[in-house]
Coordinates of C-alpha atoms in Angstrom, one line a residue:
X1 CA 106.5 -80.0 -30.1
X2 CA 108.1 -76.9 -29.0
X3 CA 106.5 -73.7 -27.4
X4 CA 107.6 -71.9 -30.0
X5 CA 105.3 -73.7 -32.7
X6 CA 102.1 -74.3 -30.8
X7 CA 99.6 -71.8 -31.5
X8 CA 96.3 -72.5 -29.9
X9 CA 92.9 -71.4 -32.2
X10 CA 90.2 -70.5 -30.6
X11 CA 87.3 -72.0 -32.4
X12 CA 83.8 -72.0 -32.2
X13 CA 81.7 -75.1 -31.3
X14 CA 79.9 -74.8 -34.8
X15 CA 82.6 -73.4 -36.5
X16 CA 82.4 -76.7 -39.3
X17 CA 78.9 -75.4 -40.4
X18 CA 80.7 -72.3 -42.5
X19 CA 78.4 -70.1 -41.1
X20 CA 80.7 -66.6 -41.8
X21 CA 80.3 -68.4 -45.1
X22 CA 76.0 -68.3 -45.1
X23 CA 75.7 -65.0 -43.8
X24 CA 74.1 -62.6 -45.6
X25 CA 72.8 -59.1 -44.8
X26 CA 69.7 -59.1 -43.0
X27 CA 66.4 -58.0 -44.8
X28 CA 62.7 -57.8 -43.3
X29 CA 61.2 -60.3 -45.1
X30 CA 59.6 -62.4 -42.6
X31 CA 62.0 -64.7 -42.0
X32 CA 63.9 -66.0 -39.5
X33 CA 67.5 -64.6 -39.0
X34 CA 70.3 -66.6 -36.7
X35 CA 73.9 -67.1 -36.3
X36 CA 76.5 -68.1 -33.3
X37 CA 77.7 -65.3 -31.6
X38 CA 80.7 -67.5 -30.8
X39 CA 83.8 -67.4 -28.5
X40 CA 82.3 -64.9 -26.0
X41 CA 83.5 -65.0 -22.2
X42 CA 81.1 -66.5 -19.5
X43 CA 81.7 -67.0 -16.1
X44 CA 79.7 -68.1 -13.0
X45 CA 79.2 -65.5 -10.1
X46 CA 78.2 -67.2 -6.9
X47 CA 77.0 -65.1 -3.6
X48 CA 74.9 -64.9 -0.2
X49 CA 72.1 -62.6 -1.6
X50 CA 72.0 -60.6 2.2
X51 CA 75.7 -59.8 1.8
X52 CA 75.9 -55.8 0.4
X53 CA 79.6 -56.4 0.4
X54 CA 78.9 -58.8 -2.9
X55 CA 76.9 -56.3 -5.0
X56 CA 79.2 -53.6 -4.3
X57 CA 82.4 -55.2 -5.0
X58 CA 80.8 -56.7 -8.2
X59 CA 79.3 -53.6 -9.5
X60 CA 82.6 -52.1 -8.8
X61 CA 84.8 -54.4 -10.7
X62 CA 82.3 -55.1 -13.6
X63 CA 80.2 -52.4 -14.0
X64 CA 77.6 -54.4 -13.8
X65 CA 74.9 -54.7 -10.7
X66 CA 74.0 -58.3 -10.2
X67 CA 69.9 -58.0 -10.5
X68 CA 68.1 -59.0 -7.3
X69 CA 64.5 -60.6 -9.3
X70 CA 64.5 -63.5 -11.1
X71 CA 64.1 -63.1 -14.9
X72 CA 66.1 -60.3 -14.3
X73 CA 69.2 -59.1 -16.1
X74 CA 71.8 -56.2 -15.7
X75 CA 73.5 -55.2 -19.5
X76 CA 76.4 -52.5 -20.3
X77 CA 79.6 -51.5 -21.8
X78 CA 80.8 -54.5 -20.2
X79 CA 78.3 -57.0 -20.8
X80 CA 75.8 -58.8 -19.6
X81 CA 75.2 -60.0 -16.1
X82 CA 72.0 -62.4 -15.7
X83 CA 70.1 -63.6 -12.5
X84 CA 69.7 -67.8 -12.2
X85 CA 69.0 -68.3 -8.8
X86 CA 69.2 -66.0 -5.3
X87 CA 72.4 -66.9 -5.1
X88 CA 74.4 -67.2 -8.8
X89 CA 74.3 -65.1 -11.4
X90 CA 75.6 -65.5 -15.3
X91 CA 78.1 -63.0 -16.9
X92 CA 78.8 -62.7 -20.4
X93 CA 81.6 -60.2 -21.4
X94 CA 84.7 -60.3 -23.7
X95 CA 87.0 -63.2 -22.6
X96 CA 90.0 -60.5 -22.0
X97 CA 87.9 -58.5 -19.5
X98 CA 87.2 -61.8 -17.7
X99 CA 90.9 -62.4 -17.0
X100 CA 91.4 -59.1 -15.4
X101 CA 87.6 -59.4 -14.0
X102 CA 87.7 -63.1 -12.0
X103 CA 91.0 -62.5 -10.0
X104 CA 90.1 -59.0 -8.6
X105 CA 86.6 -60.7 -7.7
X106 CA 88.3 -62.9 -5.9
X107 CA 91.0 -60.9 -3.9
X108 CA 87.9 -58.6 -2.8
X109 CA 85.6 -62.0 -2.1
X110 CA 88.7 -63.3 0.3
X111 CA 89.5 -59.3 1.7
X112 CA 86.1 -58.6 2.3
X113 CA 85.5 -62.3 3.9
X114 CA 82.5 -63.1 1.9
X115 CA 81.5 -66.4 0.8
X116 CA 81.0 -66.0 -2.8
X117 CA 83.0 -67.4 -6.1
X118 CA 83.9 -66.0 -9.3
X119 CA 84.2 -69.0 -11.6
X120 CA 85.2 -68.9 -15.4
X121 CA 83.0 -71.1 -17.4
X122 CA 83.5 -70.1 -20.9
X123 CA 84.9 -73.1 -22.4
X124 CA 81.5 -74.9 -21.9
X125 CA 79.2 -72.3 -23.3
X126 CA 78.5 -70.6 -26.5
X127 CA 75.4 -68.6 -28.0
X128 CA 72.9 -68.2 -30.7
X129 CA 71.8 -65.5 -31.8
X130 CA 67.7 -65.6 -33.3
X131 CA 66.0 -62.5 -34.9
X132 CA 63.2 -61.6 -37.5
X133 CA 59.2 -61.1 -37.0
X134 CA 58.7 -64.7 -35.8
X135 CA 61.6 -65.5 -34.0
X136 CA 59.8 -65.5 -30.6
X137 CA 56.9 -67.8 -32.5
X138 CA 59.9 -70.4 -33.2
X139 CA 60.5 -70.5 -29.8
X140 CA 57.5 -71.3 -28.2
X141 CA 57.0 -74.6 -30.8
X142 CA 60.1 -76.2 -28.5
X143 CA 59.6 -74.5 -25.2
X144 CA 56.7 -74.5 -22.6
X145 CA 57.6 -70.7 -21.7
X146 CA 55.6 -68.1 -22.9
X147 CA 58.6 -66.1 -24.6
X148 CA 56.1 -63.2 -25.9
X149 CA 56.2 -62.2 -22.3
X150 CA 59.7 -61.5 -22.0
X151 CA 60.6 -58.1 -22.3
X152 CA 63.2 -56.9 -22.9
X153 CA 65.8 -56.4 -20.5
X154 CA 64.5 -59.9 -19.2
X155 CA 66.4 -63.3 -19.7
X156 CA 65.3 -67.1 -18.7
X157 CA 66.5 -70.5 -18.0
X158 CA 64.3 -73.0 -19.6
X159 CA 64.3 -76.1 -21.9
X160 CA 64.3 -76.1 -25.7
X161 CA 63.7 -79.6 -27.0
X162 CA 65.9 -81.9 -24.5
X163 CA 68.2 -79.3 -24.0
X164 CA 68.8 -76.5 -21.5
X165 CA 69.7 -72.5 -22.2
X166 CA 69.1 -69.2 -21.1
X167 CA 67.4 -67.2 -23.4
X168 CA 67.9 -63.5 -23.1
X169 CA 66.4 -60.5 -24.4
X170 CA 68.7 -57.7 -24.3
X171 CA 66.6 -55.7 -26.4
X172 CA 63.2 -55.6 -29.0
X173 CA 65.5 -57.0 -31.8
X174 CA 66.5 -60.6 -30.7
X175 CA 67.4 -62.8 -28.6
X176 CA 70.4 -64.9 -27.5
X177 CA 70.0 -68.6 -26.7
X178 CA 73.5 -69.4 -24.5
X179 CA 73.7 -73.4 -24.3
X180 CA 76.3 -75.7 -23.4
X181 CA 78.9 -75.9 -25.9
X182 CA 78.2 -79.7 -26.2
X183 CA 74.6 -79.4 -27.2
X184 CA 75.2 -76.3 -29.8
X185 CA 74.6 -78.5 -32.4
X186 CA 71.3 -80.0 -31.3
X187 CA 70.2 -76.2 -30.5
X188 CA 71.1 -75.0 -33.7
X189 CA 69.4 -77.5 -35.7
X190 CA 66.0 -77.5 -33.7
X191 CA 66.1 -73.9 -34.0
X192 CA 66.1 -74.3 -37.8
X193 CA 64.0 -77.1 -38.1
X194 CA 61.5 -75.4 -36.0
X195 CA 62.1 -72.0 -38.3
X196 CA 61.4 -73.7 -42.0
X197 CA 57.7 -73.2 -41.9
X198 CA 58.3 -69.1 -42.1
X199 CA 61.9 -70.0 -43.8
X200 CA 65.0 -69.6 -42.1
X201 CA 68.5 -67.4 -43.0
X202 CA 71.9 -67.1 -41.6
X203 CA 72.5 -63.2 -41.2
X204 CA 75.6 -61.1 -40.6
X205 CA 76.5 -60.5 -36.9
X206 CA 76.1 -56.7 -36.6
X207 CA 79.3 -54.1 -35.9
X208 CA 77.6 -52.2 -33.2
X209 CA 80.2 -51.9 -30.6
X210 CA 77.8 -50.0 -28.4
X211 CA 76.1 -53.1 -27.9
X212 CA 76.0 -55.1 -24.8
X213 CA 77.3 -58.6 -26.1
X214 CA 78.0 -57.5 -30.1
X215 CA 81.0 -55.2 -28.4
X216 CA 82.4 -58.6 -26.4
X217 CA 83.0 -61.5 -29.0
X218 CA 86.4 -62.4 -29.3
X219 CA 88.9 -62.8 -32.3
X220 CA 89.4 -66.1 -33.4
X221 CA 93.1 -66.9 -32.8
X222 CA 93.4 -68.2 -28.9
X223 CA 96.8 -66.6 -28.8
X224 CA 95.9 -62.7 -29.0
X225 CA 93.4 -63.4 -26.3
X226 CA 96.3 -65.2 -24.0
X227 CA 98.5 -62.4 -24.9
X228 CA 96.1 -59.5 -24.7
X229 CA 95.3 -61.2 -20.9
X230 CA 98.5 -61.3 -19.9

């Protein structure tokens, strides 16, 4: 096949469940409200914790400050940057800013000498997105974490069922439950099944582009993000 007539699609790991196709406006009605907020960029940030050099240079770059506590998370016009361990951090952004994002990281990693990484990991990840008046209640009939208690502006690593995602709660609205791309079925389905006793809709993904990760999610054809990184 020629260059000319391969054109890569970037495509969702739930994209065969039609959910554009579900999605209605969201009502408070005591439901349950979900979708995927799919194709976003994630990447891996790894760094020693006493090195200033690493926060500086990453809040520089990013915009974002890598939090410091666990549970912690750092959220703005470029995303969202998430603590997992004294010495990694998660950031979600737009797949485009990544590009530009990951090399500078590294030049200044390697200029400054520090031994840190900047790894892009966004072909094994994607999100789903829970909301309504229960939506905390769902979680806690799959998890052993009290998920009333995280406020927002906090995010955890935890298990749902048999399978393992960071939850985060950018603000009072929702969360997002990131997974591995692999087990995005399973997630989505437990999170449904565990939904159906207050009933359980697919709503439309909001147009906010003030918001952290609403602003970030990619178009669907692979080739205008290629281009647009190039």
């Amino acid at each position: 096949m020629s260059e000319s007539t391969f054109k890569p699609v970037l495509e969702s790991p739930l994209r065969h469940l039609d959910l554009p196709e579900a999605a209605e406006a969201r009502r408070a009605d005591g439901r349950v409200w979900g979708n995927e907020a799919p194709n976003l960029g994630y990447a891996l940030l790894r760094g020693d914790g006493a090195e200033a050099g690493f926060f500086e240079l990453t809040a520089r770059i990013t915009g974002l400050e890598p939090p410091r506590r666990p549970k912690t998370l750092s959220q703005g016009e470029g995303g969202a940057l998430l603590w997992l361990s004294p010495d990694e951090w998660l950031l979600i952004s737009r797949r485009q800013r990544l590009a530009g994002w990951l090399p500078a990281l590294e030049r200044g990693f390697a200029e400054q000498r520090l031994f840190a990484q900047a790894l892009d990991v966004s072909g094994g990840f994607t999100a789903v997105y829970l909301c309504g008046e229960p939506h905390l209640a769902v979680l806690r009939h799959l998890g052993g974490y009290d998920f009333e208690a995280l406020r927002p502006g906090q995010g955890v690593g935890t298990l749902l069922g048999k399978a393992a995602v960071q939850v985060l709660r950018l603000d009072g609205d929702g969360v997002f439950v990131v997974c591995r791309r692999s087990f995005a079925d399973y997630v989505w389905l437990l999170l449904r099944r565990a939904a159906r006793p207050y009933g359980f809709a697919v709503c439309e993904l909001p147009e906010d582009a003030g918001h952290p990760l609403w602003a970030q999610l990619a178009r669907p054809a692979l080739a205008a993000v290629l281009s647009e990184s190039s």
